[in-house]
Short mmCIF file of C-alpha atoms and ligand atoms in Angstrom, two decimals:
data_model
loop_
_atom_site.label_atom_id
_atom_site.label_comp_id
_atom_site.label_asym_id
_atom_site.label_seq_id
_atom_site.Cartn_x
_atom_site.Cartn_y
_atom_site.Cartn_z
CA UNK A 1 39.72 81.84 17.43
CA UNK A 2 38.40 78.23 17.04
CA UNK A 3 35.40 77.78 19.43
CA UNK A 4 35.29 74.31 18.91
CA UNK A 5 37.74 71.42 18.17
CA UNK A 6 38.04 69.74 14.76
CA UNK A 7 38.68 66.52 16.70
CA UNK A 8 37.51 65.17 20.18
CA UNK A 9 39.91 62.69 22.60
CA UNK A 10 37.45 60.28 23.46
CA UNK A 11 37.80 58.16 26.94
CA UNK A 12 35.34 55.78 26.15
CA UNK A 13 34.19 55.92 29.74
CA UNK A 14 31.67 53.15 29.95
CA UNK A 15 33.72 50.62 27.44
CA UNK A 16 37.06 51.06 28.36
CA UNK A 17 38.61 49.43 31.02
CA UNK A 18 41.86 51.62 30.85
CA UNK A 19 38.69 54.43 32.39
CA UNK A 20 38.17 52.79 34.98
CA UNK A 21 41.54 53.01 36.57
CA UNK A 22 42.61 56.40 34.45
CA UNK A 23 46.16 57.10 35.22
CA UNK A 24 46.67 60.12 36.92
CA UNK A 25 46.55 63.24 34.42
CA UNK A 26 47.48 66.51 34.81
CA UNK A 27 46.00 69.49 32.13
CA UNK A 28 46.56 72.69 31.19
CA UNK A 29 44.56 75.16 28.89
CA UNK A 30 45.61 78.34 27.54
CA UNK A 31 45.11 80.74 24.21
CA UNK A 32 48.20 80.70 21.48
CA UNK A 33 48.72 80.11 17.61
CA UNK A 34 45.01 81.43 17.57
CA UNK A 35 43.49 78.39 19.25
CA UNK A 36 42.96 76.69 22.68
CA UNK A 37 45.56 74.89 23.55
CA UNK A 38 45.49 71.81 26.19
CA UNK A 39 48.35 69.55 27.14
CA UNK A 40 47.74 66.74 29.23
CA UNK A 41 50.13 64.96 31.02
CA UNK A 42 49.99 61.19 32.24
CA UNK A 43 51.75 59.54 35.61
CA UNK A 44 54.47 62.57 35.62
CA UNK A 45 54.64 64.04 39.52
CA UNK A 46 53.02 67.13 40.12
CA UNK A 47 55.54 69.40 41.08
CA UNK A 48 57.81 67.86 37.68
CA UNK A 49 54.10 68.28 35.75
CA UNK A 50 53.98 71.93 36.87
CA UNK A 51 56.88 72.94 35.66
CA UNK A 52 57.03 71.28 32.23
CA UNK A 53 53.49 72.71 31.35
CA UNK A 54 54.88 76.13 32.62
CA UNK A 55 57.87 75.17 29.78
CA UNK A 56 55.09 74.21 26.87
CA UNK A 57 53.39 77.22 27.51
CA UNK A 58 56.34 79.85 27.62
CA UNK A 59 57.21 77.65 24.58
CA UNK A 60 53.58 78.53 22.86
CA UNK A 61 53.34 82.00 23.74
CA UNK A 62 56.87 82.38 22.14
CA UNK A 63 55.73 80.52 18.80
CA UNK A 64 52.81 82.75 18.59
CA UNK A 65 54.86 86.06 19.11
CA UNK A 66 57.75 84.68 16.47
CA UNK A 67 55.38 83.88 14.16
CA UNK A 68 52.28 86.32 14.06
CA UNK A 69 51.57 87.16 10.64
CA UNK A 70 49.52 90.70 10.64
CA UNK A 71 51.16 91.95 14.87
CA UNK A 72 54.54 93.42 15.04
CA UNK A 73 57.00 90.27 14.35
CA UNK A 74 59.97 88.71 12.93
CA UNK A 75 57.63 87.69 10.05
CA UNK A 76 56.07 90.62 9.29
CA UNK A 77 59.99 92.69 9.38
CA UNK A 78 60.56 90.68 6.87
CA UNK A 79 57.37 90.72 4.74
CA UNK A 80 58.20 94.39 4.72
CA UNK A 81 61.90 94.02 3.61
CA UNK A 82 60.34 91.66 0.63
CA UNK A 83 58.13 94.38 -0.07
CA UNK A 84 60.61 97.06 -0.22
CA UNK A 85 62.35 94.62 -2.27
CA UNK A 86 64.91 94.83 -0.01
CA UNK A 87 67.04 91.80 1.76
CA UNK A 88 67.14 90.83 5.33
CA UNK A 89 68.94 88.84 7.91
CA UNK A 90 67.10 85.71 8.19
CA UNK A 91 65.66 85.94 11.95
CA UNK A 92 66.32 83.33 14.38
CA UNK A 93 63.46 82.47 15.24
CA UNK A 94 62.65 81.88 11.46
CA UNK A 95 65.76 79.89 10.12
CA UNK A 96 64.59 76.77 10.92
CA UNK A 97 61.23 76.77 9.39
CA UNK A 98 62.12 77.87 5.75
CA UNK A 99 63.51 75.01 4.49
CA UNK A 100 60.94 72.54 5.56
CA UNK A 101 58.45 75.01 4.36
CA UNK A 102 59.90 75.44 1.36
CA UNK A 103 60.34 71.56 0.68
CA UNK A 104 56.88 71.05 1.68
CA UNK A 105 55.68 73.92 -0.71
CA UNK A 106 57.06 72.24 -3.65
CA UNK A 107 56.13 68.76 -2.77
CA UNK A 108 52.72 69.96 -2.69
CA UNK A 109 52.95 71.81 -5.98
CA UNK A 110 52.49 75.08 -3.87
CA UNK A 111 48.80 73.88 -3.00
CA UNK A 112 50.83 74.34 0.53
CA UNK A 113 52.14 77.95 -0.20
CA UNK A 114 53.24 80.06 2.97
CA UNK A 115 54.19 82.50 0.81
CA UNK A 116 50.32 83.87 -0.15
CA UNK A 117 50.21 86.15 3.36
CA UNK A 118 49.16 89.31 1.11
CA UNK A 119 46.71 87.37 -0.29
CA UNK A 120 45.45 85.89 3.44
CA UNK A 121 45.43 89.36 4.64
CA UNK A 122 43.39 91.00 1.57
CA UNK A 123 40.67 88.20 2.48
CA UNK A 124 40.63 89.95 5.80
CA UNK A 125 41.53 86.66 7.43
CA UNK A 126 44.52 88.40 9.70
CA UNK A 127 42.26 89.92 11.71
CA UNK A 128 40.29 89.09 15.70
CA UNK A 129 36.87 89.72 13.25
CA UNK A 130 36.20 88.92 9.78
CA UNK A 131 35.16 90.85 6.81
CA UNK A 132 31.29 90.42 6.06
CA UNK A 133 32.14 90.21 2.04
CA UNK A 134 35.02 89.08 -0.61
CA UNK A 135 37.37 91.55 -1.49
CA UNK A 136 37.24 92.76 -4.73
CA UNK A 137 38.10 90.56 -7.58
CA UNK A 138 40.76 92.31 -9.28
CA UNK A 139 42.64 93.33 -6.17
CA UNK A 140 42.38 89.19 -5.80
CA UNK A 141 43.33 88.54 -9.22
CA UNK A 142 46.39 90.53 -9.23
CA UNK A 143 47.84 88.50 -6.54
CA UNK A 144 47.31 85.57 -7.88
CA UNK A 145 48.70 86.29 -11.51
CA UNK A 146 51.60 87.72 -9.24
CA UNK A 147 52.17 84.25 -8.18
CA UNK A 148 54.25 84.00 -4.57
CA UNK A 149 56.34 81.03 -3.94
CA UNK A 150 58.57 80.35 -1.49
CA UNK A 151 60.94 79.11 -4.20
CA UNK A 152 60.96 82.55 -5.01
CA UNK A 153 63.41 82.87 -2.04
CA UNK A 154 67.39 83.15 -2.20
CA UNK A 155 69.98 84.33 0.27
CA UNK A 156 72.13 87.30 -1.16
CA UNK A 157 76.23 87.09 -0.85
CA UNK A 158 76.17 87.87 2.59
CA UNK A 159 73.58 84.93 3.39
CA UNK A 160 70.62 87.33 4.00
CA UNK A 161 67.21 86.39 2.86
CA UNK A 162 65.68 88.16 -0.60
CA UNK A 163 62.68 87.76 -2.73
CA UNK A 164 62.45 87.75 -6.07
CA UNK A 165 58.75 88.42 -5.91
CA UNK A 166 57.92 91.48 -3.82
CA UNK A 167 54.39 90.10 -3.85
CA UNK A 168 55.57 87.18 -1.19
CA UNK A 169 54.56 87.73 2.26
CA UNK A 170 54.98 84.96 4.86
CA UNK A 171 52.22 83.61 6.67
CA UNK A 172 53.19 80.22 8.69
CA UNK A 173 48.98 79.95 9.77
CA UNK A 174 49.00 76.62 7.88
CA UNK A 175 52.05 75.31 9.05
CA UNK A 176 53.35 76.49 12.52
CA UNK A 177 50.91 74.95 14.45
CA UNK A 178 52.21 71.60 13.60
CA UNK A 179 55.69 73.24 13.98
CA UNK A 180 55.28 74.20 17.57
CA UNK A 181 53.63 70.69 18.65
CA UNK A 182 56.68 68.64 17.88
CA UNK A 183 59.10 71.36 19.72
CA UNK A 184 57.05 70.87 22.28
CA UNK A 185 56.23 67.27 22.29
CA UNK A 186 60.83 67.05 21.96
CA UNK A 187 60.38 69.38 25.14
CA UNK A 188 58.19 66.65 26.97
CA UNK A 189 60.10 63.98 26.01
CA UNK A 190 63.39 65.33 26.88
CA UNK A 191 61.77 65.96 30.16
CA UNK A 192 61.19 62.34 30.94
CA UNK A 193 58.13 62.27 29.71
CA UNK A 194 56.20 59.10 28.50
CA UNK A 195 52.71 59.76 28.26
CA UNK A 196 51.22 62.77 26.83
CA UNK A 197 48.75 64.63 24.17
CA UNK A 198 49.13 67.61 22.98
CA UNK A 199 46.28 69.61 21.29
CA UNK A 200 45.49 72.80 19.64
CA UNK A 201 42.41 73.30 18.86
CA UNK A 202 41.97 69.57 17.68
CA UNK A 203 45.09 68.79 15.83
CA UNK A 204 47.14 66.99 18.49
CA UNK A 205 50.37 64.82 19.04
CA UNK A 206 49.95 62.00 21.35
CA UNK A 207 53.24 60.61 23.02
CA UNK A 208 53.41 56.70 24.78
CA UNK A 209 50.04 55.28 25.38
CA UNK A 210 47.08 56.09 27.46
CA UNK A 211 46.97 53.82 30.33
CA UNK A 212 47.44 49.92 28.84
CA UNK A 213 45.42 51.09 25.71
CA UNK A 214 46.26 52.99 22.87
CA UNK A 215 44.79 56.89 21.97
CA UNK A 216 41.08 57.08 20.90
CA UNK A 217 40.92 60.11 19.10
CA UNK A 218 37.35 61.00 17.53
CA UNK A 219 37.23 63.24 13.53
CA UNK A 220 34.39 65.46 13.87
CA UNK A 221 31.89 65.22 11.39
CA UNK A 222 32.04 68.87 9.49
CA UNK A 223 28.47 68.65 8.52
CA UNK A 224 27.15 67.99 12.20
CA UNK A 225 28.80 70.12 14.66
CA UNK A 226 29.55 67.92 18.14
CA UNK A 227 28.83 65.23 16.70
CA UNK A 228 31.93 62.52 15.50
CA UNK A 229 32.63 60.77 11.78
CA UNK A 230 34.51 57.89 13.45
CA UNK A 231 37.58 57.09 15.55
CA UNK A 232 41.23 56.32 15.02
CA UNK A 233 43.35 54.14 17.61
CA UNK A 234 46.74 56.03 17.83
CA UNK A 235 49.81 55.27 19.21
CA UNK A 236 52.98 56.65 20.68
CA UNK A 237 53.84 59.71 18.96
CA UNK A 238 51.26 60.41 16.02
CA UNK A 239 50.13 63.59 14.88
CA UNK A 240 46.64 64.16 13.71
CA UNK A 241 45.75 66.86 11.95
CA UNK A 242 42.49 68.88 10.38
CA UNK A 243 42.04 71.12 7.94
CA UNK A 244 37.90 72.32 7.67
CA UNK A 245 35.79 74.99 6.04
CA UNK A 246 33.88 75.16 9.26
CA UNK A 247 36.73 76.91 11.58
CA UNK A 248 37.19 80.17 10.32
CA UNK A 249 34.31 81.89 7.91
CA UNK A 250 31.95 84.32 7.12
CA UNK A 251 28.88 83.79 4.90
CA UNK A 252 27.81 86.11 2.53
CA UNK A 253 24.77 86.08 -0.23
CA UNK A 254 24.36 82.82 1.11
CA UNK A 255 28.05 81.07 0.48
CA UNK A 256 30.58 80.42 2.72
CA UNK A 257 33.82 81.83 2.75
CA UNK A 258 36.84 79.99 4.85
CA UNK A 259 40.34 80.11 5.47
CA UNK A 260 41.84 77.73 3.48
CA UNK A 261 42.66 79.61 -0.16
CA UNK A 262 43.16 77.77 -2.94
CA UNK A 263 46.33 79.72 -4.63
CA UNK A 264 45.35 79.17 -8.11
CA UNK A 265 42.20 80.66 -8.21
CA UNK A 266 43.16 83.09 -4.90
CA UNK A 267 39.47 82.05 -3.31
CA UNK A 268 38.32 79.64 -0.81
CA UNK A 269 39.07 76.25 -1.56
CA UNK A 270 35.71 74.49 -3.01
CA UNK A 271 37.23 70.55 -3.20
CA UNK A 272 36.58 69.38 0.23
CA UNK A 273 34.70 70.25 3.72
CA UNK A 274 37.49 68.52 6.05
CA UNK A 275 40.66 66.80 5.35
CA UNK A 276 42.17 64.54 8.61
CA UNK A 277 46.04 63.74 8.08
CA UNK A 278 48.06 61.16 10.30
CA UNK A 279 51.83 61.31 10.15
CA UNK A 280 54.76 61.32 12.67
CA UNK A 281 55.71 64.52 12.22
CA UNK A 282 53.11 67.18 12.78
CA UNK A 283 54.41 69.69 10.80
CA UNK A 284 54.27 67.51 7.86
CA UNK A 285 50.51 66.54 8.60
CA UNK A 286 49.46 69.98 9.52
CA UNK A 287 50.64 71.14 6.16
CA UNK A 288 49.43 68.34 4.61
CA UNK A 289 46.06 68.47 5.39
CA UNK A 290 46.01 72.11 4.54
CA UNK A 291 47.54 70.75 0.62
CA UNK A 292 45.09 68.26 0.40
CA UNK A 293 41.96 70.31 1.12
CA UNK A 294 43.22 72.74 -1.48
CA UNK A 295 43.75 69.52 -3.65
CA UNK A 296 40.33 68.34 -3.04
CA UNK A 297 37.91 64.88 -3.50
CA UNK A 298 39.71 62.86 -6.01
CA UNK A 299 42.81 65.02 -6.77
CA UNK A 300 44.08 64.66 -3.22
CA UNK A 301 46.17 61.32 -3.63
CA UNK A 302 48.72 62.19 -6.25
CA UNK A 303 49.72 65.26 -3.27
CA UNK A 304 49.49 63.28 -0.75
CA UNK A 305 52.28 60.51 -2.22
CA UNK A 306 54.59 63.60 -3.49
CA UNK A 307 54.19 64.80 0.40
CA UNK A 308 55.22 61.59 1.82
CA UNK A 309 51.84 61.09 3.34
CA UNK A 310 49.58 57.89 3.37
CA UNK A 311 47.03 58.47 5.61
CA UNK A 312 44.52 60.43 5.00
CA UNK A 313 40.37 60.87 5.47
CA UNK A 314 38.85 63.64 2.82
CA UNK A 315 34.92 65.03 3.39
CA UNK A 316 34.05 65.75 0.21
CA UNK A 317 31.48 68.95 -0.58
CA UNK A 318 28.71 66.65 -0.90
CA UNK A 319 29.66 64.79 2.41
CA UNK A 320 31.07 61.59 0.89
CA UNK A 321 33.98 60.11 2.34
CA UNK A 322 37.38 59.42 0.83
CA UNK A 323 40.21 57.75 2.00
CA UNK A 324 43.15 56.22 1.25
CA UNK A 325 44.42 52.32 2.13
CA UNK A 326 45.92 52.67 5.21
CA UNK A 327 43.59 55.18 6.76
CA UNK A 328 40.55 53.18 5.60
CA UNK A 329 42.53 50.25 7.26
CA UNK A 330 42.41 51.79 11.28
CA UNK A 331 39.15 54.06 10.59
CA UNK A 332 36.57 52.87 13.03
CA UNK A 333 32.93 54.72 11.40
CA UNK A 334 30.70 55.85 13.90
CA UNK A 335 28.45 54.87 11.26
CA UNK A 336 29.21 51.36 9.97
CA UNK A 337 26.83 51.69 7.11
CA UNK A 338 28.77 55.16 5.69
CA UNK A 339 30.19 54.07 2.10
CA UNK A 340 34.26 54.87 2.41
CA UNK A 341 35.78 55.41 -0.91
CA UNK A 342 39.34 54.42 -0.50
CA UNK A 343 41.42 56.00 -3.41
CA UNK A 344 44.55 54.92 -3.87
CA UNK A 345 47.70 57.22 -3.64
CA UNK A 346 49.21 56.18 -7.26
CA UNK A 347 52.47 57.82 -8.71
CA UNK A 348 52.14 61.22 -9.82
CA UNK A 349 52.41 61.05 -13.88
CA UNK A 350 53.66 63.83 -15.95
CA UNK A 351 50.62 64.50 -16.43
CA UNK A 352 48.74 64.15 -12.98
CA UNK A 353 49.60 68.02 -11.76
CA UNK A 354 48.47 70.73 -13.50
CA UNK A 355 50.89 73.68 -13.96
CA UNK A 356 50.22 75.52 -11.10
CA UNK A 357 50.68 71.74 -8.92
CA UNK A 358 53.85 70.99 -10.57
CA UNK A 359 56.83 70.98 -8.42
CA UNK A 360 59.67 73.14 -9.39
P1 LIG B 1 43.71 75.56 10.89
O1 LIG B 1 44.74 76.59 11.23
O2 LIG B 1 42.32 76.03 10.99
O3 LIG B 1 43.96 74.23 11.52
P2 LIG B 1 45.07 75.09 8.43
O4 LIG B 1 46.16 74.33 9.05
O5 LIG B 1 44.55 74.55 7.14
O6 LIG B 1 43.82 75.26 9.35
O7 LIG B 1 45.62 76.54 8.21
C1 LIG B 1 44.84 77.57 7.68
C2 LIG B 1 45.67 78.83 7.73
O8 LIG B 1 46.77 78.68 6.84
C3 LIG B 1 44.93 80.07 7.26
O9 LIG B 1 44.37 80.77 8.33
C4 LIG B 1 46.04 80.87 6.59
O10 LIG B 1 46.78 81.59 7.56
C5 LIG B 1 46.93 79.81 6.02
N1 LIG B 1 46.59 79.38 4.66
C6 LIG B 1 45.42 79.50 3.97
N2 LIG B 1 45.49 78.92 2.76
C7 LIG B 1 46.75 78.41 2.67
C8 LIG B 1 47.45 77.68 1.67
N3 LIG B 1 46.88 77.34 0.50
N4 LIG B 1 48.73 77.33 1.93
C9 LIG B 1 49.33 77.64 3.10
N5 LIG B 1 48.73 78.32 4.09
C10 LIG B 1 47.45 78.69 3.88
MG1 LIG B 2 47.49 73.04 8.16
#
């Protein structure tokens, strides 16, 4: 569970005029995808409000029964048809995620790689409590040389879905996030409505405007918890998303161990501390930002232009700042003095990926 959001909304209640006059909002908070959720709703009537937030979170609760990766679930049946090296109907609920998945895999060079849920749940991270310590190294080196991809994937004669690799397991926790707030933010607008944000845990959509202003959406500093790196001015439906080492970890002899596994060396990521990700879709940013982190200070561009992403913020180990042109362009710094490195997303090269980050 995230106790605390990666990102804050910030009404800037003394400088804003759109404060003084807020439209008239109506919230709603609730636990799904492993996170606290809040949707807000602007100028909709409440009765109308009432029941679309009763919609978003039927919608939520449904995502996060679909898509659990360790509880009884349509993902895990089929984990456990991959590892009887057996084939299975593609579940409903499912269908419509592999493909983007898949395409988003490769783009990333499988830095993004859903299919490394055996490897998530030997780190102990499908679990309500963490481990205390690492598993052991050659339980975690087998998995790696093992090497799951979702390109690893195929449908059988009779369209069901096979692995190639019974070492694959599914696990959507980088991704379906992102996939549930654009379902949902579709469900608001087909509902006739204008104004809107939708959070989990600090990666949010926002939808129209917020009063006659745009969003103000704060990126928390990772190195000083409550406390904000700078602000970005968003507009009607953006997507921001983080990825951070301080969400989900356990520290032991002194290091910390997150979430975010790097899948060619099967441990924690070491190349950033927080990676912020604008795009329109929020699938695409959430899985993004979880590539780039993996990627890391300085190896993050060439990713992020394969992805189809050009805005991005990277906190580097050593708390630097990196970003590229157009993020650097709308970043306001809460510290105006902060050096901002902006990198520039070139062309990958032949030889710009290594093997592992080569597509397919
Ligand atoms: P958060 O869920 O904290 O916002 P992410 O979007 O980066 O952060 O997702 C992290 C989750 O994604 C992990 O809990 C795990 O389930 C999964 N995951 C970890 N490493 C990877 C990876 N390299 N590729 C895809 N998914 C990953
Ligand atoms: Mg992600």
């Amino acid at each position: 569970m995230k106790y605390l959001s990666g990102l804050f909304l910030i009404c800037l209640v003394m400088a804003s005029s759109a404060c003084r006059q807020p439209p008239a909002e109506i919230h709603r908070t609730f636990l799904a995808l492993g996170t606290l959720v809040e949707v807000t709703l602007y100028d909709v009537p409440e009765p109308k409000a009432e029941q679309l937030l009763d919609a978003v979170e039927t919608e939520f609760r449904r995502r996060h029964r679909d898509w659990h990766a360790w509880e009884e679930s349509p993902v895990t049946r089929v984990n456990r048809a991959f590892a009887e090296r057996r084939c299975i109907a593609v579940p409903d609920v499912l269908a419509p995620l592999l493909a983007p998945a898949t395409r988003l895999a490769v783009a990333s060079g499988h830095l993004f790689n859903p299919a490394i849920g055996r490897l998530i749940a030997l780190w102990g991270f499908h679990a309500e409590t963490y481990p205390d310590r690492p598993p052991p190294e050659d339980a975690i080196r087998a998995l790696v040389s093992a090497r799951p991809r979702m390109t690893d994937l195929h449908r059988d004669a009779e369209g069901r879905l096979c692995s190639r690799n019974p070492a694959v397991a599914l696990d959507f926790g980088g991704f379906a996030k992102g996939w549930a707030i654009g379902e949902v933010a579709r469900l608001l607008q087909d509902g006739g409505v204008r104004n809107a944000v939708i959070d989990a845990g600090g990666d949010l959509q926002t939808l129209g405007r917020h009063g006659d202003r745009r969003w103000r959406i704060g990126i928390r500093d990772p190195e000083r918890r409550d406390a904000v790196l700078g602000a970005l001015e968003v507009g009607d439906g953006e997507s921001v998303f983080t990825s951070g080492d301080y969400e989900r970890f356990f520290v032991w002899r002194g290091r910390r161990f997150h979430h975010i596994l790097d899948p060619r060396t099967g441990y924690p990521a070491t190349g950033a501390r927080s990676v912020t990700v604008v795009h329109p879709d929020p699938a695409v940013a959430d899985a993004a930002a979880t590539a780039l982190f993996v990627a890391g200070s300085g190896r993050w561009p060439a990713v992020a232009h394969r992805m189809g992403v050009d805005q991005v913020l990277l906190v580097t180990p050593e708390g630097s700042l990196e970003a590229s042109p157009a993020m650097a362009a709308r970043l306001r710094l809460a510290n105006p003095e902060r050096t901002l490195h902006v990198l520039d997303l070139e062309t990958p090269g032949p030889s710009a990926l290594s093997d592992q980050e080569s597509p397919d």
